[in-house]
Short mmCIF file of C-alpha atoms in Angstrom, two decimals:
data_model
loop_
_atom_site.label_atom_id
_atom_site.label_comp_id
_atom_site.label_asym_id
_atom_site.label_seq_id
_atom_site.Cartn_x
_atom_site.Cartn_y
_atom_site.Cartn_z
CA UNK B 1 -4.69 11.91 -21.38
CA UNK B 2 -5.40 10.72 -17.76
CA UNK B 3 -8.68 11.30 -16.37
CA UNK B 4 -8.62 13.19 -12.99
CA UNK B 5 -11.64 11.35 -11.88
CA UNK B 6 -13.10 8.09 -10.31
CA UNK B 7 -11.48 4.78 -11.31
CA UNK B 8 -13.20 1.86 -12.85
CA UNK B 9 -14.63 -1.16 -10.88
CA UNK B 10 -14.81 -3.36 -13.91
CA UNK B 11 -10.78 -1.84 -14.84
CA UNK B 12 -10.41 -2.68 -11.25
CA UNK B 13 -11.65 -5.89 -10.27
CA UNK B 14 -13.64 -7.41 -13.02
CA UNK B 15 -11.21 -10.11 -14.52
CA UNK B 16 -11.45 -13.89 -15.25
CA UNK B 17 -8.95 -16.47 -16.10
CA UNK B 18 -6.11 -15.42 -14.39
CA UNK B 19 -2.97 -17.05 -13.97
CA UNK B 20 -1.26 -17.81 -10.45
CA UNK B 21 2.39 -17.61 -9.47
CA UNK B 22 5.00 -15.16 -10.75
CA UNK B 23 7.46 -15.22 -13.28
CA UNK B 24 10.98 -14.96 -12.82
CA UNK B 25 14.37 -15.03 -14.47
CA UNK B 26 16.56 -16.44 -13.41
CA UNK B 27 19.94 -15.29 -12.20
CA UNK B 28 21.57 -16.00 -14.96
CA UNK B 29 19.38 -13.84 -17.34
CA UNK B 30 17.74 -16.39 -18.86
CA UNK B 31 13.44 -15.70 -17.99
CA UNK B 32 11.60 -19.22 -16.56
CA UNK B 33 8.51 -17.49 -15.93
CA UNK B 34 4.59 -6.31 -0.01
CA UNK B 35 3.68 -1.59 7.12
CA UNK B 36 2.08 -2.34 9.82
CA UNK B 37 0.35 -5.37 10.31
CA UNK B 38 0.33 -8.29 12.66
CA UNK B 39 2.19 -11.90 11.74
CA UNK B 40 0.48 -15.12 10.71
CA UNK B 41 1.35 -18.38 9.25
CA UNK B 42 2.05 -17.64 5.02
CA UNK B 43 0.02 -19.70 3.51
CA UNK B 44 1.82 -19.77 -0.06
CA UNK B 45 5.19 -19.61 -0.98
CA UNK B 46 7.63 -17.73 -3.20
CA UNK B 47 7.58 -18.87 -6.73
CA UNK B 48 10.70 -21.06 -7.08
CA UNK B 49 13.15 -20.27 -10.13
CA UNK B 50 14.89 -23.12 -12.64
CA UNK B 51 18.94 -23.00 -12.60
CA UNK B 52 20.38 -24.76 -14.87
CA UNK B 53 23.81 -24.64 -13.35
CA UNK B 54 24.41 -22.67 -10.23
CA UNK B 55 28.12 -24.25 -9.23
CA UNK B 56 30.21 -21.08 -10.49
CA UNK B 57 27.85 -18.72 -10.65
CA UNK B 58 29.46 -15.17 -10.92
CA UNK B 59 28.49 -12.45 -8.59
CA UNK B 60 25.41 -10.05 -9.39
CA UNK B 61 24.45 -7.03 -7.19
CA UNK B 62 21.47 -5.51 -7.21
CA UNK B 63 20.33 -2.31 -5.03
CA UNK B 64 17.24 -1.56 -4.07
CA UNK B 65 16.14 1.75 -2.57
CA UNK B 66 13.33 2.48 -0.19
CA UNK B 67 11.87 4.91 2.58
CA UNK B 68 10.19 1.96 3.81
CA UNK B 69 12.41 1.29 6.53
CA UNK B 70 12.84 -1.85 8.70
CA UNK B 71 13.34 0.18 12.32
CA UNK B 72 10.15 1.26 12.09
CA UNK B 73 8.33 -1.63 12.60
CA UNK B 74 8.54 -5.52 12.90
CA UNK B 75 6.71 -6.56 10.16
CA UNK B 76 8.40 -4.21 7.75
CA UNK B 77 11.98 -6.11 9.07
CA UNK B 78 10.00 -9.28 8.50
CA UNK B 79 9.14 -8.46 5.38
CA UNK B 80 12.20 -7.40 3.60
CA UNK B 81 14.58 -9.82 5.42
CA UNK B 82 12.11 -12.40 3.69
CA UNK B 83 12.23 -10.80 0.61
CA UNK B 84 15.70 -10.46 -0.08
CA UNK B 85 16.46 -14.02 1.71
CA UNK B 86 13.99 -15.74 -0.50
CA UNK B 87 15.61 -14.29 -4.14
CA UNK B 88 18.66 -14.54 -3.38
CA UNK B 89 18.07 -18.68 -2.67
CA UNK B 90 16.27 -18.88 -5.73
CA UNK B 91 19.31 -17.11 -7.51
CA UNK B 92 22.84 -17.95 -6.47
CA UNK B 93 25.38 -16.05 -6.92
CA UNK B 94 22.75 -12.53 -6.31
CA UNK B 95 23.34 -10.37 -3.57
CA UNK B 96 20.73 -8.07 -2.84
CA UNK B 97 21.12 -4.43 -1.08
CA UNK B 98 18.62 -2.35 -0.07
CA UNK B 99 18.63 1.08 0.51
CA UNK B 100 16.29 2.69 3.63
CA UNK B 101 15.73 6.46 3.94
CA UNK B 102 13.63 8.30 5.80
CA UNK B 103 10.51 9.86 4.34
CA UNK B 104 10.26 10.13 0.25
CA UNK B 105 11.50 13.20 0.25
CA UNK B 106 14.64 12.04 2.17
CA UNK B 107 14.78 9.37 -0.52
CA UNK B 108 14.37 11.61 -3.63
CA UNK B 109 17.42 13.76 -2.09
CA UNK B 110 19.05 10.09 -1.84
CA UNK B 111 18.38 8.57 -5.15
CA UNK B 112 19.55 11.72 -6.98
CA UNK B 113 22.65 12.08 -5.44
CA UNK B 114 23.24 8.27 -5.81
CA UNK B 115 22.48 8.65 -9.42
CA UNK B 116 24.74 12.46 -9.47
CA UNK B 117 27.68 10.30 -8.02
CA UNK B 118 27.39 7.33 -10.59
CA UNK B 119 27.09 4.92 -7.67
CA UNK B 120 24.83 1.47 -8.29
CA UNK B 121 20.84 1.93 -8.11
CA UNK B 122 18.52 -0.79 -9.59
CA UNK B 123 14.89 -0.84 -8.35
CA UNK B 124 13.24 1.33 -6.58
CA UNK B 125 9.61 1.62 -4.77
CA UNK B 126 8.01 4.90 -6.31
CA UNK B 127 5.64 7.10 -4.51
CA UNK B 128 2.49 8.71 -6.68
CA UNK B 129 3.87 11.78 -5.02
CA UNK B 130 7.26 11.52 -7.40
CA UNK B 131 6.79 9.66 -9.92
CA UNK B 132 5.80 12.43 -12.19
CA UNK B 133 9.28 14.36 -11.53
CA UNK B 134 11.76 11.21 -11.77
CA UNK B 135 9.88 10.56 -15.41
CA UNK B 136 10.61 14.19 -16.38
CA UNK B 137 13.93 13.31 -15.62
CA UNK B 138 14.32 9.82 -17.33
CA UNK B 139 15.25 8.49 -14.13
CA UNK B 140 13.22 5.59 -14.79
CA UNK B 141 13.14 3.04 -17.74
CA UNK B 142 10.24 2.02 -19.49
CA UNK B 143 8.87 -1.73 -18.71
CA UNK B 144 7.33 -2.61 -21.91
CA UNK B 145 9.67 -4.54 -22.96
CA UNK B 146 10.21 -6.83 -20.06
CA UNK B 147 6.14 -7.13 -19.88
CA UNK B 148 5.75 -8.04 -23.64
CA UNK B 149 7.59 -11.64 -22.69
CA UNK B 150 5.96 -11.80 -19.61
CA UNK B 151 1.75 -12.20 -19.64
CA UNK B 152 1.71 -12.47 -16.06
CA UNK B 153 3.03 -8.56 -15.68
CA UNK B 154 0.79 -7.10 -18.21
CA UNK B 155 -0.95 -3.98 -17.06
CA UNK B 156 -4.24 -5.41 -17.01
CA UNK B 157 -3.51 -7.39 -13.96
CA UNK B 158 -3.12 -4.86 -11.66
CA UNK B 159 -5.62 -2.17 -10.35
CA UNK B 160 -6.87 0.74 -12.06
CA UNK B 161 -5.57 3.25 -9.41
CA UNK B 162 -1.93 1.77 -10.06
CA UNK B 163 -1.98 2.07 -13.64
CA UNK B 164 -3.17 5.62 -13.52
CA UNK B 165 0.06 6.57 -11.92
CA UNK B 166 2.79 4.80 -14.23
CA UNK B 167 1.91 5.45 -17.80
CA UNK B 168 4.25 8.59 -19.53
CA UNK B 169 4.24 9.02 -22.91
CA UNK B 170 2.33 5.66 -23.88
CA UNK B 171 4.77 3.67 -21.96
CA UNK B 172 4.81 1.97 -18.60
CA UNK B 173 7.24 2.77 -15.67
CA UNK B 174 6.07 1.10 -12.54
CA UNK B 175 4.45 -2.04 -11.42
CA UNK B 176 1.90 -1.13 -8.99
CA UNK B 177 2.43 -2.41 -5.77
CA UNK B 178 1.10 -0.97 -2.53
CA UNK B 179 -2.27 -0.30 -2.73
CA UNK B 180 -5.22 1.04 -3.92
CA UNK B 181 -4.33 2.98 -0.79
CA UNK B 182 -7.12 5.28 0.34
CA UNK B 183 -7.87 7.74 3.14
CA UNK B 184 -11.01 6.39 4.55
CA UNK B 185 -13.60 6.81 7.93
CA UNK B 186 -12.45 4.41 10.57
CA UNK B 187 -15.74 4.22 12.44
CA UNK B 188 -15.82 2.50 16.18
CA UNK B 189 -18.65 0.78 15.73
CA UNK B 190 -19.43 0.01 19.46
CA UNK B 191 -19.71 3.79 20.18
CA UNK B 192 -21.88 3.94 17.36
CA UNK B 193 -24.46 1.14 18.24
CA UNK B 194 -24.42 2.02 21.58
CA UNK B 195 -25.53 5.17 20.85
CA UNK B 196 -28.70 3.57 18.35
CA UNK B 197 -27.00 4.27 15.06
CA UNK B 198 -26.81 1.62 12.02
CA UNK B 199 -23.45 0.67 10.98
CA UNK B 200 -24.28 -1.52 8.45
CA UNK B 201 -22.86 -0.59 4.99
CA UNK B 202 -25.80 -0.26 3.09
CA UNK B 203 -25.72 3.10 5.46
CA UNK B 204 -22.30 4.06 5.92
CA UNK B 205 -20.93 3.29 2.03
CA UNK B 206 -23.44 4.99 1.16
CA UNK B 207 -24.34 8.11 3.70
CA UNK B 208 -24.25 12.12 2.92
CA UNK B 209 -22.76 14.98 4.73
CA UNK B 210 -25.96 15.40 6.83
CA UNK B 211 -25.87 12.08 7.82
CA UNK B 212 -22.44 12.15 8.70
CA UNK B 213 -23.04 15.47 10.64
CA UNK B 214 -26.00 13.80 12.35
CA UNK B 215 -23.74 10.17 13.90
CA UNK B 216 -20.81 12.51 14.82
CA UNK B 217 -22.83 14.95 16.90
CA UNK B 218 -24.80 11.98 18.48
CA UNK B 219 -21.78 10.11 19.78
CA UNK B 220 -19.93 13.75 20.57
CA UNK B 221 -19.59 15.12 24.23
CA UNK B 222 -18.36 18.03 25.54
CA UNK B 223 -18.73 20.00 28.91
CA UNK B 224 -18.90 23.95 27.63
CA UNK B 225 -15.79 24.07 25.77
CA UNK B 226 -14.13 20.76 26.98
CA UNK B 227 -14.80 17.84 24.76
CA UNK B 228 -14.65 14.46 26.54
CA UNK B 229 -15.08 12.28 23.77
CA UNK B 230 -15.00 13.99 20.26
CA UNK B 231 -17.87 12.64 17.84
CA UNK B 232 -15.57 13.56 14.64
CA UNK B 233 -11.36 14.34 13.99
CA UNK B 234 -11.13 17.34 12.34
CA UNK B 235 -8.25 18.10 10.01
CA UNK B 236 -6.55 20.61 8.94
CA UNK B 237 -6.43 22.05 5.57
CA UNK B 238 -4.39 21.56 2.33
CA UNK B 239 -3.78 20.04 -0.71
CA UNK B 240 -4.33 15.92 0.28
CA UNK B 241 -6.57 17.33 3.22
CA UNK B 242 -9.19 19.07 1.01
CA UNK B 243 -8.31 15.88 -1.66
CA UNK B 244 -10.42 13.26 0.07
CA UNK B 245 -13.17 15.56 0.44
CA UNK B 246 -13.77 17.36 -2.86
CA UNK B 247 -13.98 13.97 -5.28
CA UNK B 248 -17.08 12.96 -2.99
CA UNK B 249 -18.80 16.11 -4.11
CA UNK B 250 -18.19 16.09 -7.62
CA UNK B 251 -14.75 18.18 -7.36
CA UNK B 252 -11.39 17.38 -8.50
CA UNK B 253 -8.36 18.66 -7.85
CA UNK B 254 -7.37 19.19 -11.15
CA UNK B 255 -8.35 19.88 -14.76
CA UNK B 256 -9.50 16.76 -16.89
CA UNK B 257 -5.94 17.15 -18.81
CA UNK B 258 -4.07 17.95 -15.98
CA UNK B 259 -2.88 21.40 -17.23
CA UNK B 260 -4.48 23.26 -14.18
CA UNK B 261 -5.76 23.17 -10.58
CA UNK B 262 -9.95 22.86 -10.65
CA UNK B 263 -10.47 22.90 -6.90
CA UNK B 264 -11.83 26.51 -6.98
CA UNK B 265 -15.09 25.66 -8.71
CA UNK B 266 -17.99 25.91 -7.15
CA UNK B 267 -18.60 22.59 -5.79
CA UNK B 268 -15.02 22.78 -4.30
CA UNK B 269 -15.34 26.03 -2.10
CA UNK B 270 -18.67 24.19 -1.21
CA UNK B 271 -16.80 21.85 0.09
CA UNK B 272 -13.76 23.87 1.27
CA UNK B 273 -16.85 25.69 3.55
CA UNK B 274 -18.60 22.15 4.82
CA UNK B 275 -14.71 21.22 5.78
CA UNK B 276 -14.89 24.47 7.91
CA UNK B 277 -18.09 24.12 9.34
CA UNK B 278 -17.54 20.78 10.58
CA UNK B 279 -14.92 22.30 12.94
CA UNK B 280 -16.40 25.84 13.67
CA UNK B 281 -20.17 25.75 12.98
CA UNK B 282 -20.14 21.91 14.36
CA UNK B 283 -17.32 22.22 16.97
CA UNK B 284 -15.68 19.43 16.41
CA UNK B 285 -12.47 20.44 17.47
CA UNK B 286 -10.43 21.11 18.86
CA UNK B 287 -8.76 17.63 19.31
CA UNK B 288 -8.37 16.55 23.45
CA UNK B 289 -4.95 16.47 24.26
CA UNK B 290 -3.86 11.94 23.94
CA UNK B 291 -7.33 11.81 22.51
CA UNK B 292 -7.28 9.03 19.61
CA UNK B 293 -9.41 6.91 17.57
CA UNK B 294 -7.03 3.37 18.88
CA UNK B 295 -8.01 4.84 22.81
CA UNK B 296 -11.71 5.50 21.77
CA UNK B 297 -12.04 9.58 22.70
CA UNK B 298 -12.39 9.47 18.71
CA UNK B 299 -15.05 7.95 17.61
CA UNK B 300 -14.98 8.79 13.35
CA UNK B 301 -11.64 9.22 12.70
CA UNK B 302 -9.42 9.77 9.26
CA UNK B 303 -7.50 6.65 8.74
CA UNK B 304 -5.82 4.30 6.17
CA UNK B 305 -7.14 1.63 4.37
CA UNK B 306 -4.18 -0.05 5.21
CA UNK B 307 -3.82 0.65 8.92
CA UNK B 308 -5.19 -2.40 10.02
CA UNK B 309 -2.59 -4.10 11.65
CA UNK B 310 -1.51 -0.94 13.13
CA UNK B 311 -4.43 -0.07 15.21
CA UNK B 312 -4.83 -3.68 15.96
CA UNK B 313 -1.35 -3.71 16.91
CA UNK B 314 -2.01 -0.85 19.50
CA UNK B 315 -6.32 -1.74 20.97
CA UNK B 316 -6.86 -5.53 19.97
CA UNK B 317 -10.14 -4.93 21.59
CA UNK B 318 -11.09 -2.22 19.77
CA UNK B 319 -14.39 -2.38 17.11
CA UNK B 320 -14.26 -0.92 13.95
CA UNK B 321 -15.25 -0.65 10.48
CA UNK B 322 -14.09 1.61 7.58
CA UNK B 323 -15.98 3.87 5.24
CA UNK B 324 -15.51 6.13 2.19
CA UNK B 325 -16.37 9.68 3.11
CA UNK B 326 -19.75 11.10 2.72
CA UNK B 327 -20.97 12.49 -0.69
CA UNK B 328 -22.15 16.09 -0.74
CA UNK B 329 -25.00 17.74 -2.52
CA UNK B 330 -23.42 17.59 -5.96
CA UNK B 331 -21.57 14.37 -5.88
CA UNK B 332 -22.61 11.20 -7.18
CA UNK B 333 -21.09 8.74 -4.70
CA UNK B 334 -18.96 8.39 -1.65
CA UNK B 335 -15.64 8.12 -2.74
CA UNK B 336 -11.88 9.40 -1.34
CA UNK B 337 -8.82 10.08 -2.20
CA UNK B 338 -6.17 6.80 -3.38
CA UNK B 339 -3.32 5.40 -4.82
CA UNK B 340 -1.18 3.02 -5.54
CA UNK B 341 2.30 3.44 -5.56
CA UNK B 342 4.60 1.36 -8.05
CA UNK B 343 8.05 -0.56 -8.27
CA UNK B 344 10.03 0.87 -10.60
CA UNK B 345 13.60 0.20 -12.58
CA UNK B 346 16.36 2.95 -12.93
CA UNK B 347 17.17 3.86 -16.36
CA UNK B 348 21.12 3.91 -14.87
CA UNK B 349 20.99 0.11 -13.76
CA UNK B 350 23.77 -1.52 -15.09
CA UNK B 351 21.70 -4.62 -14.95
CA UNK B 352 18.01 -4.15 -16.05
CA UNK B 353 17.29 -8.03 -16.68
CA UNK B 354 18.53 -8.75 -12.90
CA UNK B 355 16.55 -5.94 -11.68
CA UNK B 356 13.66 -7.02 -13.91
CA UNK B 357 13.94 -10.45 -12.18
CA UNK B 358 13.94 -8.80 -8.92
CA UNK B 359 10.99 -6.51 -9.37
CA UNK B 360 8.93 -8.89 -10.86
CA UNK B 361 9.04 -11.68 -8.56
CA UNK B 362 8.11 -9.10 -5.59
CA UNK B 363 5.30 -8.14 -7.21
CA UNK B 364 3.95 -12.00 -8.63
CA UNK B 365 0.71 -13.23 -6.86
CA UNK B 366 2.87 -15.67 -4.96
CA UNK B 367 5.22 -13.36 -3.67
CA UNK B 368 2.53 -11.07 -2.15
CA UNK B 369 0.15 -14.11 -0.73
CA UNK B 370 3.45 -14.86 1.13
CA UNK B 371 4.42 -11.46 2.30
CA UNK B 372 1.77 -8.84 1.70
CA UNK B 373 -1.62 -10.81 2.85
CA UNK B 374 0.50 -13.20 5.64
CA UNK B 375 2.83 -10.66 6.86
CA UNK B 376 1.60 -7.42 6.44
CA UNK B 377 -2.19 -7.13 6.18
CA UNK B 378 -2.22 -4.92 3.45
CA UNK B 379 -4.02 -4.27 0.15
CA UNK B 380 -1.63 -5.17 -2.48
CA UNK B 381 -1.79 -4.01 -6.63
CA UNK B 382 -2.37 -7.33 -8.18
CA UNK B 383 -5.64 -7.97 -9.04
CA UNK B 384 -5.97 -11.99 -8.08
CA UNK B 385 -4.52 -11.32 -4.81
CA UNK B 386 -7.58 -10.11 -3.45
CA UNK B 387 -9.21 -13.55 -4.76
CA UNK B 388 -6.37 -15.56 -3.15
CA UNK B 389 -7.11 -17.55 -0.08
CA UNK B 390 -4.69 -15.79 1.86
CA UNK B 391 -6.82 -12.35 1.67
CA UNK B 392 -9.76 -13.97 2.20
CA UNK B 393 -8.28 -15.91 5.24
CA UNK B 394 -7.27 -12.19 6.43
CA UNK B 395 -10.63 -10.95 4.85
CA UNK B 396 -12.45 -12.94 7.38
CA UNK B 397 -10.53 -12.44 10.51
CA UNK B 398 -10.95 -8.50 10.01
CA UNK B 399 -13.90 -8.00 8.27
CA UNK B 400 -13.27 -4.17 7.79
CA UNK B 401 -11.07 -5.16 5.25
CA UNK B 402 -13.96 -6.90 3.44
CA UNK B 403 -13.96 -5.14 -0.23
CA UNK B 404 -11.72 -2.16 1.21
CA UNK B 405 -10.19 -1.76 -2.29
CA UNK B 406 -13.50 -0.98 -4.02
CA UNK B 407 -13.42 2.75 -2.60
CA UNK B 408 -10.56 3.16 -4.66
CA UNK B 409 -13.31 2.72 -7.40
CA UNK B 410 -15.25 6.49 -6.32
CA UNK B 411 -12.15 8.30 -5.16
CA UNK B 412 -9.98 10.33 -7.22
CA UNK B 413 -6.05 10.55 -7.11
CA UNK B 414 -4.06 11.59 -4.63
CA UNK B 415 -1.95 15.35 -5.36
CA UNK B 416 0.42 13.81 -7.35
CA UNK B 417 1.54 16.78 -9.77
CA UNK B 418 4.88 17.94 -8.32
CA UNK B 419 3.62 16.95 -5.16
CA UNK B 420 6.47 18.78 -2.95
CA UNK B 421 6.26 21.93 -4.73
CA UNK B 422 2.85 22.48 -4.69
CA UNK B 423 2.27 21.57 -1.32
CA UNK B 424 5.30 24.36 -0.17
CA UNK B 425 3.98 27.06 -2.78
CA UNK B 426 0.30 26.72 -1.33
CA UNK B 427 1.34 26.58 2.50
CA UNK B 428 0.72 30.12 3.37
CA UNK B 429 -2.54 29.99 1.97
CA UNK B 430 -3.60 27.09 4.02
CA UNK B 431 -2.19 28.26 6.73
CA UNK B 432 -3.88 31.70 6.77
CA UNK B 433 -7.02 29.14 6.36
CA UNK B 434 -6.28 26.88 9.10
CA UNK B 435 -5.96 30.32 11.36
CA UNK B 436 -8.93 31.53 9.80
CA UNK B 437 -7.18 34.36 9.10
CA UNK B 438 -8.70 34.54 5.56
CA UNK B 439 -12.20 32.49 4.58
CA UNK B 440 -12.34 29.57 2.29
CA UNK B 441 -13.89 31.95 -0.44
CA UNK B 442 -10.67 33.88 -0.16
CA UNK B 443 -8.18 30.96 0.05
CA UNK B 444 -9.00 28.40 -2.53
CA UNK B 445 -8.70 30.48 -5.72
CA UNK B 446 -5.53 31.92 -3.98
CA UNK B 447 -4.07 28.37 -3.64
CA UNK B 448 -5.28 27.44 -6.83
CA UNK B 449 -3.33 30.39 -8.41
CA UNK B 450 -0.77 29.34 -6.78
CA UNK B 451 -0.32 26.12 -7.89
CA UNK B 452 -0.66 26.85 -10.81
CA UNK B 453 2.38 28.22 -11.19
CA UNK B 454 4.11 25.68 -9.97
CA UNK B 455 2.20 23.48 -12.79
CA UNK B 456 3.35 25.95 -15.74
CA UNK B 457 6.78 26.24 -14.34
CA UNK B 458 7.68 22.56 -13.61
CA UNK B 459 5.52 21.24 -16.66
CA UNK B 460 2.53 18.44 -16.61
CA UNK B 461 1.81 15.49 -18.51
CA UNK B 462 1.83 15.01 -21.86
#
């Protein structure tokens, strides 16, 4: 049974004696053994892999799907050019395809007529917001196996938030790989001190809703009804939008076994109502037209743990810090919402140990020092990597990145039962919310009722 609550710190982070590099196999079959961000100089290289005998090597395809896609931004070209270049050196004879679609659900619709059609799909990067339906579908094959003869991919060396995701049935489906992602409060902290508020952690990692309330309307202007510079970005409401709030106050979005929606409890329409307030009672909202947190008419704004190189990318100039949002009257921390999304191998490859070889070596602590901490700036789901040099190199160039993935540790998990479904069969609830054409008392229970039909009908967990 998965627990619908906070993850562990020691699950997370508290390891010893772990082993560097990655393990590979080698093209032949036989074993030997990372979007926005700004480029640097890698500091560590791919792990290499042994051939015995690469002069007539047959061919080997693999095909690797994605909605990761390399248009959208440099880094992401960077990254899987480098990728793909650097396996398929290590392993004559491999040619590696990838796969880019638009959006996950433009890559669900993909992968299943791929799969429908009886056309070639190995690997795979698998969002928390799908995994649950292509496991209900033995889409994906189980990795236990493979990670028996290979220490270095054992589950206990990635992050808890990962390893919530990928375990059906007692068996493992995904190595965890982007992440602990989290929603979390990008703060300008120049705003802030300017206007005589402490930014230090040891007040904003561990602040409440009043004192959130209280730095917002400080740094907040407005003439009347026209906001010059809004003091805090509001948000709409629905399923990941209420998400990020609710685990900070002791809420969850589910039941403890999953069976059920649990955001209609008390504590949640508390803080379905403090969500409301903060955009009727507190006015802040609505957004200025252009207004951002990168151009500074924001000044606490939702953001993404790993949006780093992204903002740098469009204000260089521009100072910040993150922070989990603010526990409410019956919470016990600060927390969020996270995951960790996971690499995962189709139960239809015709090649498993290939796409084994593949997968693996992505996700070995080599691998991601090269391409995750030097090309991307971003959190990855091995454990050591956030011990490597590398990160710390990173680490200390943008501080705000400085134990990021430890508000994984008081968030809970992202909507990840039949993500798509529940988030179409609870729009018109929202929406009626968002228009306040109905009150959160009203809504939430709706929306809750709601999903839970789409729980009972689709199935949950076992």
């Amino acid at each position: 049974m998965r627990s619908t609550g906070r993850f562990s710190r020691r699950s997370l982070l508290g390891w010893g004696g772990v082993v560097g590099g990655g393990v590979l196999l080698a093209a032949c079959g036989a074993q030997t053994g990372a979007m926005e961000g700004e480029e640097m100089e890698a500091e560590a290289e791919a792990p290499k892999a042994e051939m015995e005998d690469t002069k007539e090597m047959e061919p080997r395809l693999l095909v690797h799907t994605d909605w990761w896609r390399p248009g959208g931004a440099p880094t992401i070209q960077e990254y899987f050019d480098g990728i793909k270049g650097d396996f398929m050196e290590l392993n004559p004879g491999v040619t590696v395809e990838s796969v880019h679609v638009r959006g996950t659900l433009g890559l669900q619709d993909q992968v299943t007529t791929m799969i429908a059609a009886g056309e070639q799909v190995d690997s795979s990067q698998v969002s928390v917001a799908f995994i649950l339906n292509w496991l209900l579908k033995d889409f994906l094959q189980p990795l236990d196996p493979f990670q028996a003869k290979d220490p270095d991919t054992a589950p206990d060396k990635f992050v808890d938030s990962g390893r919530f995701f990928n375990v059906h049935n007692g068996m493992t489906y995904g190595i965890p790989y982007d992440g602990p992602a989290t929603v979390v409060m990008g703060l300008n902290t120049r705003i802030l001190t300017d206007a005589g508020l402490d930014t230090d952690r040891e007040i904003t990692w561990n602040w409440g809703w009043d004192q959130f309330v209280e730095y917002a309307t400080k740094v907040h202007e407005a003439e009347g009804d026209n906001i010059t510079r809004l003091g805090y970005g509001t948000s709409g409401f629905s399923l990941s939008g209420i998400a990020r709030w609710l685990y900070p106050n002791g809420a969850t979005l589910y039941t403890e076994d999953n069976k059920a929606a649990a955001f209609d409890s008390a504590q949640g329409i508390d803080t379905g109502q403090f969500k409301e307030d903060l955009k009727l009672q507190h006015k802040f909202g609505p957004t200025p037209e252009g207004a951002t947190f990168v151009n500074e008419q924001i000044v606490l704004s939702q953001q993404g743990s790993w949006a780093v190189g992204y903002i740098y990318g469009n204000n260089e100039n521009l100072e910040f810090d993150f922070a989990p949002f603010p526990k409410g009257p019956s919470g016990e921390n600060p927390g969020s919402m996270t995951w960790t999304n996971q690499w995962c191998l189709f139960s239809v490859s015709p090649d498993p140990e290939l796409a084994w070889s593949w997968i693996s070596w992505v996700n070995s602590e080599a691998t991601l020092e090269k391409y995750f901490a030097g090309i991307l700036s971003r959190s990855a789901g091995r454990k050591e990597f956030y011990q490597s040099e590398p990160w710390q190199k990173i680490v200390a160039e943008r501080p705000m990145l400085k134990d990021i993935e430890a508000i994984a540790d008081t968030s809970g998990p992202y909507p990840w039962l039949h993500t798509s479904a529940g988030n179409e069969a609870t729009k018109p609830v929202w929406d009626a919310l968002n228009e306040q054409q109905i009150t959160v008392q009203e809504a939430f229970p709706q929306a809750a009722g709601l999903l839970n039909g789409v729980l009972e009908e689709l199935g949950t967990p076992g």
